[in-house]
PDB file of C-alpha atoms in Angstrom:
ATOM      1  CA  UNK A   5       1.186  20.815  16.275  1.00  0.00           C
ATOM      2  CA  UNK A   6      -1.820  19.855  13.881  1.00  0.00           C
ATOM      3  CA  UNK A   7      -4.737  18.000  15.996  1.00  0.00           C
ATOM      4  CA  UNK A   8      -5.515  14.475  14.567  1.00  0.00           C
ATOM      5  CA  UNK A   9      -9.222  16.142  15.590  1.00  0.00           C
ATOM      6  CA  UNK A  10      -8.937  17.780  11.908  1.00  0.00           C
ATOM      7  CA  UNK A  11      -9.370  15.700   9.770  1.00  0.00           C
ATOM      8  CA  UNK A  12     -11.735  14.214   7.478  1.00  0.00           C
ATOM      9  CA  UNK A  13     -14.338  11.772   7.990  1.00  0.00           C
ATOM     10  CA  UNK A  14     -14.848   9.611   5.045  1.00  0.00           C
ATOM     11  CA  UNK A  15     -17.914  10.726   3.824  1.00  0.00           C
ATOM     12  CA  UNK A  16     -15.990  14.085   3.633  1.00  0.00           C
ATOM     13  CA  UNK A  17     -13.048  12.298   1.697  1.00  0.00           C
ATOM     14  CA  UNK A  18     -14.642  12.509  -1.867  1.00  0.00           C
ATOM     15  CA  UNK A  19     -14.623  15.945  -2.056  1.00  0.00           C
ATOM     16  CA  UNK A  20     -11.305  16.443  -4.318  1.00  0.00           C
ATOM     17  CA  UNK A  21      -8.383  19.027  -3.614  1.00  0.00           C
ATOM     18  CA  UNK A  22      -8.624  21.594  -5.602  1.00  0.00           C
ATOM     19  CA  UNK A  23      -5.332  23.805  -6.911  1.00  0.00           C
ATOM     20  CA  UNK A  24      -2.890  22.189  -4.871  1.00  0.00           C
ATOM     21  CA  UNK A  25       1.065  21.594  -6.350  1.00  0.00           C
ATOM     22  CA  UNK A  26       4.058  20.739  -4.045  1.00  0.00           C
ATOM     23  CA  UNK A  27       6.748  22.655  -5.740  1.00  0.00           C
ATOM     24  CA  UNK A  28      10.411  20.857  -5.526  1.00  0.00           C
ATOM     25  CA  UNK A  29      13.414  21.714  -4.178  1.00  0.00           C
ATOM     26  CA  UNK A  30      14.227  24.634  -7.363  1.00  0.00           C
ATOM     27  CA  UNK A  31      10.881  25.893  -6.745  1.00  0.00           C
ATOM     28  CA  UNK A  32       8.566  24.368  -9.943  1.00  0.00           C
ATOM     29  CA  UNK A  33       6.636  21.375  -9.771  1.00  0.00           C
ATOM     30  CA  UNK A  34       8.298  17.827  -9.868  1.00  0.00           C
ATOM     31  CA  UNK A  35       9.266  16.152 -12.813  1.00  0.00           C
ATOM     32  CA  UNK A  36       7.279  12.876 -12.220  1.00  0.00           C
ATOM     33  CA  UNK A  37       4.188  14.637 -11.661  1.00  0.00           C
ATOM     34  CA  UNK A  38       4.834  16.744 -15.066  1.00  0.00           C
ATOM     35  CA  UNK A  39       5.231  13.017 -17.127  1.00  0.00           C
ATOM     36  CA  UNK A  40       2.401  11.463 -14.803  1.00  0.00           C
ATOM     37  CA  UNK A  41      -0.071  14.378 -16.344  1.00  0.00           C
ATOM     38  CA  UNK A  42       1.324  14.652 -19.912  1.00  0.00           C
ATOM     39  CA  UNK A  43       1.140  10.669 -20.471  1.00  0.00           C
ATOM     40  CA  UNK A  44      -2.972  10.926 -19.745  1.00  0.00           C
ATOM     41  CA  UNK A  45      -5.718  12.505 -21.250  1.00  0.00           C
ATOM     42  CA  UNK A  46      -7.106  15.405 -19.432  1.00  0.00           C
ATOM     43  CA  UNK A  47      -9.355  14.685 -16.820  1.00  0.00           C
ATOM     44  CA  UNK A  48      -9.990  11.785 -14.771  1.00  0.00           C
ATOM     45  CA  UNK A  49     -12.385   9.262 -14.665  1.00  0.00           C
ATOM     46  CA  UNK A  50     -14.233   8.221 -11.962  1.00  0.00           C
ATOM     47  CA  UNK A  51     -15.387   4.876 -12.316  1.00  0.00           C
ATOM     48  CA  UNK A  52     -18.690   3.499 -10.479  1.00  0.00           C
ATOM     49  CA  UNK A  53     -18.089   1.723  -6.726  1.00  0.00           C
ATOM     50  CA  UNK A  54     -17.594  -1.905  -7.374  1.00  0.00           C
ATOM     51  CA  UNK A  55     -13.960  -3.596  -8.251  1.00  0.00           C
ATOM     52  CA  UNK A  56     -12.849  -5.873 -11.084  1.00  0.00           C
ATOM     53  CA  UNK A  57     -10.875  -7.821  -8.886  1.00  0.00           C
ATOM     54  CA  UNK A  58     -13.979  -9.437  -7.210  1.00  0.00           C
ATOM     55  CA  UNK A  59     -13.269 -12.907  -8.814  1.00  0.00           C
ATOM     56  CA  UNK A  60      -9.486 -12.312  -8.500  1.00  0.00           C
ATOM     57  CA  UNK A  61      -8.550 -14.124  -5.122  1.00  0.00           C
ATOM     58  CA  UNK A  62     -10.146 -17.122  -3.770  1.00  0.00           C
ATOM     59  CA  UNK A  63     -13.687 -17.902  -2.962  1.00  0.00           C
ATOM     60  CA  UNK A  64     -14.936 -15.230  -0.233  1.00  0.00           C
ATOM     61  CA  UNK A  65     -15.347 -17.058   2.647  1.00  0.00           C
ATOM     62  CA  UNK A  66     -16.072 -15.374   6.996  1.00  0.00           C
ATOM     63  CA  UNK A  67     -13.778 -12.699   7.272  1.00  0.00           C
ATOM     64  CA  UNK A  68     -12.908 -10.810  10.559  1.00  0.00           C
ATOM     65  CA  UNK A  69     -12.679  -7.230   9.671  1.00  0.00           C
ATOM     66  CA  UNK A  70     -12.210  -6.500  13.129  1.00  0.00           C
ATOM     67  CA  UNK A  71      -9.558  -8.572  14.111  1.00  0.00           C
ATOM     68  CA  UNK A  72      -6.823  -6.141  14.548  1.00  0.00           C
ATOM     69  CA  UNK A  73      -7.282  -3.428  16.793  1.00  0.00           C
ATOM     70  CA  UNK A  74      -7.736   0.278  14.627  1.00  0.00           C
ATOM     71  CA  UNK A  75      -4.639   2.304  15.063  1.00  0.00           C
ATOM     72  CA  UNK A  76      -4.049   5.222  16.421  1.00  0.00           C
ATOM     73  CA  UNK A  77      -3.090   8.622  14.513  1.00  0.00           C
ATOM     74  CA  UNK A  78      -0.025   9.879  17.008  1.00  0.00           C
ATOM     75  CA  UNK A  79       2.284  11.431  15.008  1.00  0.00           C
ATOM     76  CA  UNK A  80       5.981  10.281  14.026  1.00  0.00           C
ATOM     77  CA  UNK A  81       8.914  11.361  12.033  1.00  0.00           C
ATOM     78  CA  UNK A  82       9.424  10.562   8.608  1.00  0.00           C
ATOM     79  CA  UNK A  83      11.365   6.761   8.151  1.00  0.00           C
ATOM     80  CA  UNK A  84      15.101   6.670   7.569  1.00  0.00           C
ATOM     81  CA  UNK A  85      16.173   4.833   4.276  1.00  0.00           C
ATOM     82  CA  UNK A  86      18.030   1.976   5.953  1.00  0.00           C
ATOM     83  CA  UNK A  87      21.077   0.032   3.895  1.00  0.00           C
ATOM     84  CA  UNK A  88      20.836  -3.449   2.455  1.00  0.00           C
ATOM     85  CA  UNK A  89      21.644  -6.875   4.718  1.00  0.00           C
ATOM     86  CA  UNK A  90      25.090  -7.261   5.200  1.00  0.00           C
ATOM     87  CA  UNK A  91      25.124 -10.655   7.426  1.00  0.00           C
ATOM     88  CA  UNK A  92      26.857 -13.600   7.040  1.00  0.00           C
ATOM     89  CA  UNK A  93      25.094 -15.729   4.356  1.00  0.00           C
ATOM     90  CA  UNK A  94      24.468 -18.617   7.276  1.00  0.00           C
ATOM     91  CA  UNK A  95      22.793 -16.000   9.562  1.00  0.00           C
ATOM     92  CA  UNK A  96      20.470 -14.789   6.655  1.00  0.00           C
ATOM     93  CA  UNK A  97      19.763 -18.737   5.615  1.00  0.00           C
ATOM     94  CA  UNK A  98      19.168 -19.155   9.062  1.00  0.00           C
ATOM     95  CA  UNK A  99      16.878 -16.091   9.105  1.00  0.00           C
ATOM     96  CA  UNK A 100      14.987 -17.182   6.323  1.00  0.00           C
ATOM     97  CA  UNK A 101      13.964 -20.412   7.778  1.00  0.00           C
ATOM     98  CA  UNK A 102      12.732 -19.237  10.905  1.00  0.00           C
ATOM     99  CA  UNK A 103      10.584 -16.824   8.464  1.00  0.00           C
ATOM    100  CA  UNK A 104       9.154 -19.316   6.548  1.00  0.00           C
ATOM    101  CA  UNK A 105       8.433 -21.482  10.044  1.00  0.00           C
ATOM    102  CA  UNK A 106       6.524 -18.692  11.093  1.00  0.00           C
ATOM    103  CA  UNK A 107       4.347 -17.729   7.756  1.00  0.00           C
ATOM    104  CA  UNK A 108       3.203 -21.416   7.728  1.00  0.00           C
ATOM    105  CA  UNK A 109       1.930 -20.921  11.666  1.00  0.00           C
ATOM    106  CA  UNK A 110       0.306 -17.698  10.464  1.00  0.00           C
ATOM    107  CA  UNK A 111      -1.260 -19.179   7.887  1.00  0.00           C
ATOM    108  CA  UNK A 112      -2.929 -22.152   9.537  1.00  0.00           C
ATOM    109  CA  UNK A 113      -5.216 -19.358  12.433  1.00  0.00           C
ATOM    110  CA  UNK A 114      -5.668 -16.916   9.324  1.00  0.00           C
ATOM    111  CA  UNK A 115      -9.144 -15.733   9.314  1.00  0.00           C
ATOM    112  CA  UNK A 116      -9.165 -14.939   5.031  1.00  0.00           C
ATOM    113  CA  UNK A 117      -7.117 -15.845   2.196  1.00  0.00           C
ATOM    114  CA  UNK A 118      -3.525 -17.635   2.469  1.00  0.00           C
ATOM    115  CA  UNK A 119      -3.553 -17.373  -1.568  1.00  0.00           C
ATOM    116  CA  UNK A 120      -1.236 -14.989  -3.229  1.00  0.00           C
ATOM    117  CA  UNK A 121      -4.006 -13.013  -4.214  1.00  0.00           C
ATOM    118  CA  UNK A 122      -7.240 -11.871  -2.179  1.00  0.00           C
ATOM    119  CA  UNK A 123     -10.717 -11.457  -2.979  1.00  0.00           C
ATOM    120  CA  UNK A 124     -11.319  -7.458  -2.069  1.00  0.00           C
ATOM    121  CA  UNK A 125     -14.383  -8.273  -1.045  1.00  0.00           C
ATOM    122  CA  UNK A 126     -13.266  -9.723   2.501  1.00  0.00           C
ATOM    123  CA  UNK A 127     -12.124  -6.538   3.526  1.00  0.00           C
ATOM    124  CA  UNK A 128     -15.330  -3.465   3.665  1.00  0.00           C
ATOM    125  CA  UNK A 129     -12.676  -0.438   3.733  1.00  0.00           C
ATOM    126  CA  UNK A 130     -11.647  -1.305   0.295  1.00  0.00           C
ATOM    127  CA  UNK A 131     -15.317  -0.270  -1.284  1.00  0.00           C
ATOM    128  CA  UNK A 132     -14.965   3.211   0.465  1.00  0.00           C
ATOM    129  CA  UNK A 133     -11.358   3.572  -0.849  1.00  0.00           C
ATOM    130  CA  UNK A 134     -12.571   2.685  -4.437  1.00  0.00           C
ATOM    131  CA  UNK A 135     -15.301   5.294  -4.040  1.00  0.00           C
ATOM    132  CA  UNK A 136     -12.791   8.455  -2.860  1.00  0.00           C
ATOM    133  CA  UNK A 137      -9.731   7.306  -5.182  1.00  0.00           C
ATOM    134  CA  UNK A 138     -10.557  10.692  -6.726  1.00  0.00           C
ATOM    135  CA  UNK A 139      -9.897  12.463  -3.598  1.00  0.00           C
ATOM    136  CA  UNK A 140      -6.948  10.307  -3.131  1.00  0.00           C
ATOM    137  CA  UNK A 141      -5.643  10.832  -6.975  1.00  0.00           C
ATOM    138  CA  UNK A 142      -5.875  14.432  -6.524  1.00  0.00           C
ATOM    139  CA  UNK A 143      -3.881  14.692  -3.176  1.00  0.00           C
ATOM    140  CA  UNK A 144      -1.283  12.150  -4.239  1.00  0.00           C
ATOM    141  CA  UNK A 145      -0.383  14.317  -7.395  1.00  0.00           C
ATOM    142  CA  UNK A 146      -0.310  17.495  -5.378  1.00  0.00           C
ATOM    143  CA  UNK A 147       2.546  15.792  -3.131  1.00  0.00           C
ATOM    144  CA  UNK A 148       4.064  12.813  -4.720  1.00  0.00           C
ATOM    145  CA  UNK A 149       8.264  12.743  -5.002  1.00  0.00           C
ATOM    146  CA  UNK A 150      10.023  11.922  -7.579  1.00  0.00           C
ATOM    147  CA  UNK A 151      12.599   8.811  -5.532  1.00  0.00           C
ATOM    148  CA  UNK A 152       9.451   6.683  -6.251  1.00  0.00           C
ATOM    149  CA  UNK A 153       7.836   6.593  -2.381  1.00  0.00           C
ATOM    150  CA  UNK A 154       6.225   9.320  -0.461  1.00  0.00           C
ATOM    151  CA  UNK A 155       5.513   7.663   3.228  1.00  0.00           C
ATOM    152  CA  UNK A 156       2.303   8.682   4.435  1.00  0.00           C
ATOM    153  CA  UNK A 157       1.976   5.786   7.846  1.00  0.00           C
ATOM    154  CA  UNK A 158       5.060   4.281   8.809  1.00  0.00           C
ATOM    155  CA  UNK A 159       5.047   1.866  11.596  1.00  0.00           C
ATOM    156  CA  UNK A 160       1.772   2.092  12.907  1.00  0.00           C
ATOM    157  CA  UNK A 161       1.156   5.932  13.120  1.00  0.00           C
ATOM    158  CA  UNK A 162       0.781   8.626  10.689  1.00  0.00           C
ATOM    159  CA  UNK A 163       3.799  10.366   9.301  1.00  0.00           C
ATOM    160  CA  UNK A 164       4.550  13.689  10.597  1.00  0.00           C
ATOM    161  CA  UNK A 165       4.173  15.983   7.817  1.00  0.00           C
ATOM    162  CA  UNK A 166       1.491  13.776   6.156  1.00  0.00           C
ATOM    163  CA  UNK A 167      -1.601  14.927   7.604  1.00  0.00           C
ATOM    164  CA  UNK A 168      -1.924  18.326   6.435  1.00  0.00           C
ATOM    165  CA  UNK A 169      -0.454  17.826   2.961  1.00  0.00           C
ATOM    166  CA  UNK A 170      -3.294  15.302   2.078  1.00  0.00           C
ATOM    167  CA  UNK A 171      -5.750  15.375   5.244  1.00  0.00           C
ATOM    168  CA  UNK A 172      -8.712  13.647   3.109  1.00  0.00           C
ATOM    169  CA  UNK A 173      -6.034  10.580   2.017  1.00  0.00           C
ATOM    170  CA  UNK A 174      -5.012  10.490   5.860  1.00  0.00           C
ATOM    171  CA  UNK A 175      -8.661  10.720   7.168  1.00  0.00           C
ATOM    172  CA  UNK A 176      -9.298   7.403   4.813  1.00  0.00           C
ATOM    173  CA  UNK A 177      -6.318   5.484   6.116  1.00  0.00           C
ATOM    174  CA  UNK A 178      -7.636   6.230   9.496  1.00  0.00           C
ATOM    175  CA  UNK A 179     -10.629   3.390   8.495  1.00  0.00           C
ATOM    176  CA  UNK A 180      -8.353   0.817   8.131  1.00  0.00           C
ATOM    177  CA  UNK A 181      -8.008  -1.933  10.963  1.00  0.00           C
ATOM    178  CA  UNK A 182      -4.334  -2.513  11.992  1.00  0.00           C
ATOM    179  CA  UNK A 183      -2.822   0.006   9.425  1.00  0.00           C
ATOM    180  CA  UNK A 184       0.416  -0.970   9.325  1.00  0.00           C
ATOM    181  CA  UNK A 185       2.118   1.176   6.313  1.00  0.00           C
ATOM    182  CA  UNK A 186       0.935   3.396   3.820  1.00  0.00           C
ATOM    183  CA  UNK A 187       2.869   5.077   1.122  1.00  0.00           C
ATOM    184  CA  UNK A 188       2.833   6.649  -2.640  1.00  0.00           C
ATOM    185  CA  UNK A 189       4.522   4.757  -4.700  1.00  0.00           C
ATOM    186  CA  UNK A 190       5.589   5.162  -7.764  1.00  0.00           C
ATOM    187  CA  UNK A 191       6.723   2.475 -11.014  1.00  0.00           C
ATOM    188  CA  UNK A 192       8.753   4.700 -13.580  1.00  0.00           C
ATOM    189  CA  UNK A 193       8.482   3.560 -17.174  1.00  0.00           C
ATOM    190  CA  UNK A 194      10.315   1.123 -18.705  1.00  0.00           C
ATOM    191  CA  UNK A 195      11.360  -0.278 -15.573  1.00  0.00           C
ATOM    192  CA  UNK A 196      11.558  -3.914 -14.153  1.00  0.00           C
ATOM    193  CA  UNK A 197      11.142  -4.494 -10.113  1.00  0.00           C
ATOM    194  CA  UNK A 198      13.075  -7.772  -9.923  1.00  0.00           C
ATOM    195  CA  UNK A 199      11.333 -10.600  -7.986  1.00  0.00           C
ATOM    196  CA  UNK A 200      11.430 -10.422  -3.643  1.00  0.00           C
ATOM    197  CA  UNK A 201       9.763 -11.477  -1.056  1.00  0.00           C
ATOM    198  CA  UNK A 202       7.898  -9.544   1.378  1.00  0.00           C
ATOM    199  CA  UNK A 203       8.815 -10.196   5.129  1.00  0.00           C
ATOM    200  CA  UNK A 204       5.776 -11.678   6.697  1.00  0.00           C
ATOM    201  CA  UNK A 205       2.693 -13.092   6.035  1.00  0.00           C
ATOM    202  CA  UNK A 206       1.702 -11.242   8.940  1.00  0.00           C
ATOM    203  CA  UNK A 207       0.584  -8.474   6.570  1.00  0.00           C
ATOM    204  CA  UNK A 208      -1.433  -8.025   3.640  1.00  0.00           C
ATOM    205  CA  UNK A 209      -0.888  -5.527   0.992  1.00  0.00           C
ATOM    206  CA  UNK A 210      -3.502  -3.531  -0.728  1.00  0.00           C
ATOM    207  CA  UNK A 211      -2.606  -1.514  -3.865  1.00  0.00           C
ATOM    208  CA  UNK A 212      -5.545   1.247  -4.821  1.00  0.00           C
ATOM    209  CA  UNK A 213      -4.863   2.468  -8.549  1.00  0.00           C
ATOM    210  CA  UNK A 214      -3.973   6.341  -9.057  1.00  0.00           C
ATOM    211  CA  UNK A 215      -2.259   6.897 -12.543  1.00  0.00           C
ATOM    212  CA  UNK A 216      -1.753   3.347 -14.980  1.00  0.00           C
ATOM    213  CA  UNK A 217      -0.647   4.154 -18.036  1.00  0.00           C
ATOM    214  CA  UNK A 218      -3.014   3.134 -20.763  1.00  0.00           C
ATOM    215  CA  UNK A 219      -0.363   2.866 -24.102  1.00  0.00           C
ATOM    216  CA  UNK A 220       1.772  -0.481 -22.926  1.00  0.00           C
ATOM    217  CA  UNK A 221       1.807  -3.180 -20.070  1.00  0.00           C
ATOM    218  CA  UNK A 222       1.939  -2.690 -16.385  1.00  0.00           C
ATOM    219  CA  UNK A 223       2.169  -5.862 -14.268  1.00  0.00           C
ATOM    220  CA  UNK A 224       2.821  -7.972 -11.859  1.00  0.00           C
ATOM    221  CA  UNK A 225       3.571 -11.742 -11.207  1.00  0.00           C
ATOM    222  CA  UNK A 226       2.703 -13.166  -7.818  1.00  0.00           C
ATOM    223  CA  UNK A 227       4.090 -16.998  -7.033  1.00  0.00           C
ATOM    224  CA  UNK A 228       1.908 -18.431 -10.506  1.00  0.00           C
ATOM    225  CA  UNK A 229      -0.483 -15.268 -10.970  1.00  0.00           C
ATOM    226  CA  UNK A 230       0.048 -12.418 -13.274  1.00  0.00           C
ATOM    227  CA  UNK A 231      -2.307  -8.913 -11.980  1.00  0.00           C
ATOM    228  CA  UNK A 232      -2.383  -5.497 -13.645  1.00  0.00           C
ATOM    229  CA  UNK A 233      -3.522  -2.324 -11.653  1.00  0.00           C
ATOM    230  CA  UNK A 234      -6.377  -0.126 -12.969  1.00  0.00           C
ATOM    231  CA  UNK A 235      -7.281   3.602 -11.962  1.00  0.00           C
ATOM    232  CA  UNK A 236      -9.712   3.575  -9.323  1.00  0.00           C
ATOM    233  CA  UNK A 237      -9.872   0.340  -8.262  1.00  0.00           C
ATOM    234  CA  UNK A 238      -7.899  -1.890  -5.308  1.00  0.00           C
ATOM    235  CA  UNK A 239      -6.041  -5.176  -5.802  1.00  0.00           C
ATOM    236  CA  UNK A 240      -5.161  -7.297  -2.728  1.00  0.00           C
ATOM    237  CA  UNK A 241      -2.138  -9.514  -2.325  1.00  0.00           C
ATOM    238  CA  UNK A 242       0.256 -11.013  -0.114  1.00  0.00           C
ATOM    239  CA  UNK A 243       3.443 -10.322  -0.681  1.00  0.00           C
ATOM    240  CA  UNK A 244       5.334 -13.092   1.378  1.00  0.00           C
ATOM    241  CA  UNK A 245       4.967 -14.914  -2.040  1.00  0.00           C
ATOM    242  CA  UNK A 246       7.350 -14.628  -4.488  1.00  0.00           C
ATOM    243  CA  UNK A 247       6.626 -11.195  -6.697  1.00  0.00           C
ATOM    244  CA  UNK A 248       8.184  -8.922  -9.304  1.00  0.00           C
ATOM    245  CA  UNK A 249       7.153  -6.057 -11.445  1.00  0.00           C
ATOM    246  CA  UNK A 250       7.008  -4.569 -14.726  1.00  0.00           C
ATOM    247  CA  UNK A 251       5.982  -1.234 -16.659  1.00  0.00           C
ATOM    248  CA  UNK A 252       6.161  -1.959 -20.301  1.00  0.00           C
ATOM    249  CA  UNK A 253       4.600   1.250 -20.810  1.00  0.00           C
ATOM    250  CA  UNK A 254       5.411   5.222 -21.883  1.00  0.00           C
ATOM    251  CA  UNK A 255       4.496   6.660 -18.223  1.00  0.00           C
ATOM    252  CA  UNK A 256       5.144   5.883 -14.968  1.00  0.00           C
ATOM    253  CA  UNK A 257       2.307   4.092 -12.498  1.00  0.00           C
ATOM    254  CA  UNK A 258       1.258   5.866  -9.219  1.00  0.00           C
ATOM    255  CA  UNK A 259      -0.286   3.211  -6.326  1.00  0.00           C
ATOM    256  CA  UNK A 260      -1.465   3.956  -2.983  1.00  0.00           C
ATOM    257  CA  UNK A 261       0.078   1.268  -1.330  1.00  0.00           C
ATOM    258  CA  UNK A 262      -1.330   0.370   2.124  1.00  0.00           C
ATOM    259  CA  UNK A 263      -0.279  -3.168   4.177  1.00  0.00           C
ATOM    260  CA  UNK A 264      -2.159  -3.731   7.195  1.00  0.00           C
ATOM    261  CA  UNK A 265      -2.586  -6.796   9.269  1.00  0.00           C
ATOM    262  CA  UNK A 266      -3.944  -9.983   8.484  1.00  0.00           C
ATOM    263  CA  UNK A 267      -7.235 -11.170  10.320  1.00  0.00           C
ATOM    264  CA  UNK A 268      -6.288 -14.003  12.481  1.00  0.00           C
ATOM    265  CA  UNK A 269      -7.343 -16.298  15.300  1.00  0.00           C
ATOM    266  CA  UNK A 270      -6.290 -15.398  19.133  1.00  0.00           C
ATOM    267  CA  UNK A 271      -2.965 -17.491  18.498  1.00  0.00           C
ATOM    268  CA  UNK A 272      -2.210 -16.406  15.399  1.00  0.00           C
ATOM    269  CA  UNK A 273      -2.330 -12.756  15.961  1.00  0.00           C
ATOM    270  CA  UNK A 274       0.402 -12.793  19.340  1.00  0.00           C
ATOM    271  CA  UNK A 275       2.499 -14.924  17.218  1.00  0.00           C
ATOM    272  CA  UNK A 276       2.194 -11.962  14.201  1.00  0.00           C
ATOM    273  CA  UNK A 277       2.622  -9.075  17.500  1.00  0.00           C
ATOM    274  CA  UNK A 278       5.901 -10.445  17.880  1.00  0.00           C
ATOM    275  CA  UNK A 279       6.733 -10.696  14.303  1.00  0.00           C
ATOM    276  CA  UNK A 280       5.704  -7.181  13.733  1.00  0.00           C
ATOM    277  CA  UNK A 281       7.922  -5.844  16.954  1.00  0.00           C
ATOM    278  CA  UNK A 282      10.817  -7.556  16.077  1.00  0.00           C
ATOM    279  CA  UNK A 283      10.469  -6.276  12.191  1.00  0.00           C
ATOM    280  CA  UNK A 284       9.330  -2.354  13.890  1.00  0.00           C
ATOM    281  CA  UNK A 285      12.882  -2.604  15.902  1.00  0.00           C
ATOM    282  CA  UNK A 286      15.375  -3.508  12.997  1.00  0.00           C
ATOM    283  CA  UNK A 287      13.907  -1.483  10.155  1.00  0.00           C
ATOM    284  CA  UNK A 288      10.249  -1.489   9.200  1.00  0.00           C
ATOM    285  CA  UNK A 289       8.904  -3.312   6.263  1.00  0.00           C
ATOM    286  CA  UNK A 290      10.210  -1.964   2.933  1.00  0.00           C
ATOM    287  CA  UNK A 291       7.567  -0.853   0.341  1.00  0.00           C
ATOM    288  CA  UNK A 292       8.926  -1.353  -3.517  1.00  0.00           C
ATOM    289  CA  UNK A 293       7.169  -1.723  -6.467  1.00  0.00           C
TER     290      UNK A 293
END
């Protein structure tokens, strides 16, 4: 049984793994990881700390970074792929209301942001993320599958296999205040996510840039915004707003995609508890695009 005990602190994240490949099922490395390399030049660079999404969200205002209690690293299995909603179209209507009932109560104790894009800035974890993306990069290539998601927190706790495939990745996560998910995820080339919406506004997504093709257009609209990702830095957004995807480009886009919960006032945050229960209980929020 690997001890949580192990792993790495963040100022021992941005040291980068070194030799590492996860070979596939035949026995040779993945295919995804093989176009992921090819469509770059060699080497990576590592940008300086800062973000160019500072002016992306709304003004900064107080933001609790503390709000949601830090999670703990207990292991769990893997999440099971879980079919599509098969209800009644009344039930999901039905469904649907009570959702969008409960995003506007969220909204009104929410301690940042109820845009559908935040400034990064409100959130201190995202500098130290921006300055180990290397780290991160490294490990994610080393590990990532080629079904476009490789689950590293699921739930609330750390997946079971995760920590000692990418320790430094997991040891990062482990900063983040009410971690809810965390995953690798993956946008093939030439491929359109079409739009959704995300289940709650009970979480907030954060997206930290690990391949983006540079030869074509990666994207995304969110309600009236349009984003693009970049290598090394993080991009914030709520995705109880309307979204979809593209990658216009010749390679496929790798993410570190992390949703944790929103800051909110005492109210707020038993009413997004529940929310997050119920959600835990029927099948976990899905992570796409």
């Amino acid at each position: 049984m690997i001890s949580t005990h192990n792993a790495l602190s963040p100022n021992d994240a941005g040291v980068a793994a070194q030799g590492r490949k996860a070979p596939d099922a035949k026995g040779q490395t993945g295919d995804v990881r093989s176009v992921m390399t090819k469509s770059m030049n060699a080497g990576v660079q590592r940008p300086a700390p800062g973000t160019i999404w500072h002016k992306s969200g709304e003004p900064l205002g107080a933001a609790s970074n503390t709000a949601s209690p830090r999670p703990d690293l207990s292991l769990v299995p893997a999440p099971r792929r879980e079919s599509h909603d098969t209800r009644p179209a009344a039930a999901i209507g039905l469904r649907h209301g009570a959702q969008r009932l409960a995003d506007r109560l969220i909204g009104s104790f929410s301690l940042v942001s109820t845009g559908p894009v935040l400034d990064v800035r409100a959130f201190d974890w995202t500098a130290t993320l921006r300055r180990h993306w290397g780290s991160v990069h490294d490990e994610a290539l080393a590990i990532v599958a080629d079904d476009g998601e490789t689950p590293l927190w699921h739930q609330g706790s750390g997946v079971a296999d995760a920590l000692p495939r990418c320790p430094e990745t997991m040891a990062l996560l482990h900063q983040i205040p009410g971690l809810e998910s965390a995953a690798f995820v993956i946008l093939p080339a030439a491929t359109h996510r079409p739009m959704r919406r995300g289940p709650t506004k009970a979480l907030i997504t954060c997206d930290l840039g690990l391949r983006v093709p540079r030869c074509g257009d990666v994207r995304m609209r969110i309600h009236d915004r349009i984003v693009r990702w970049a290598e090394g830095e993080t991009l914030m957004f709520d995705d109880s707003f309307a979204h979809e995807a593209w990658n216009e480009a010749n390679g496929p886009r790798l993410v570190l995609r992390i949703r944790f919960a929103r800051p909110l006032r005492g109210p707020g945050s038993w009413l997004a508890r529940a929310i997050l229960h119920i959600l835990r209980r029927r099948r976990g929020p899905e992570i796409q695009a």
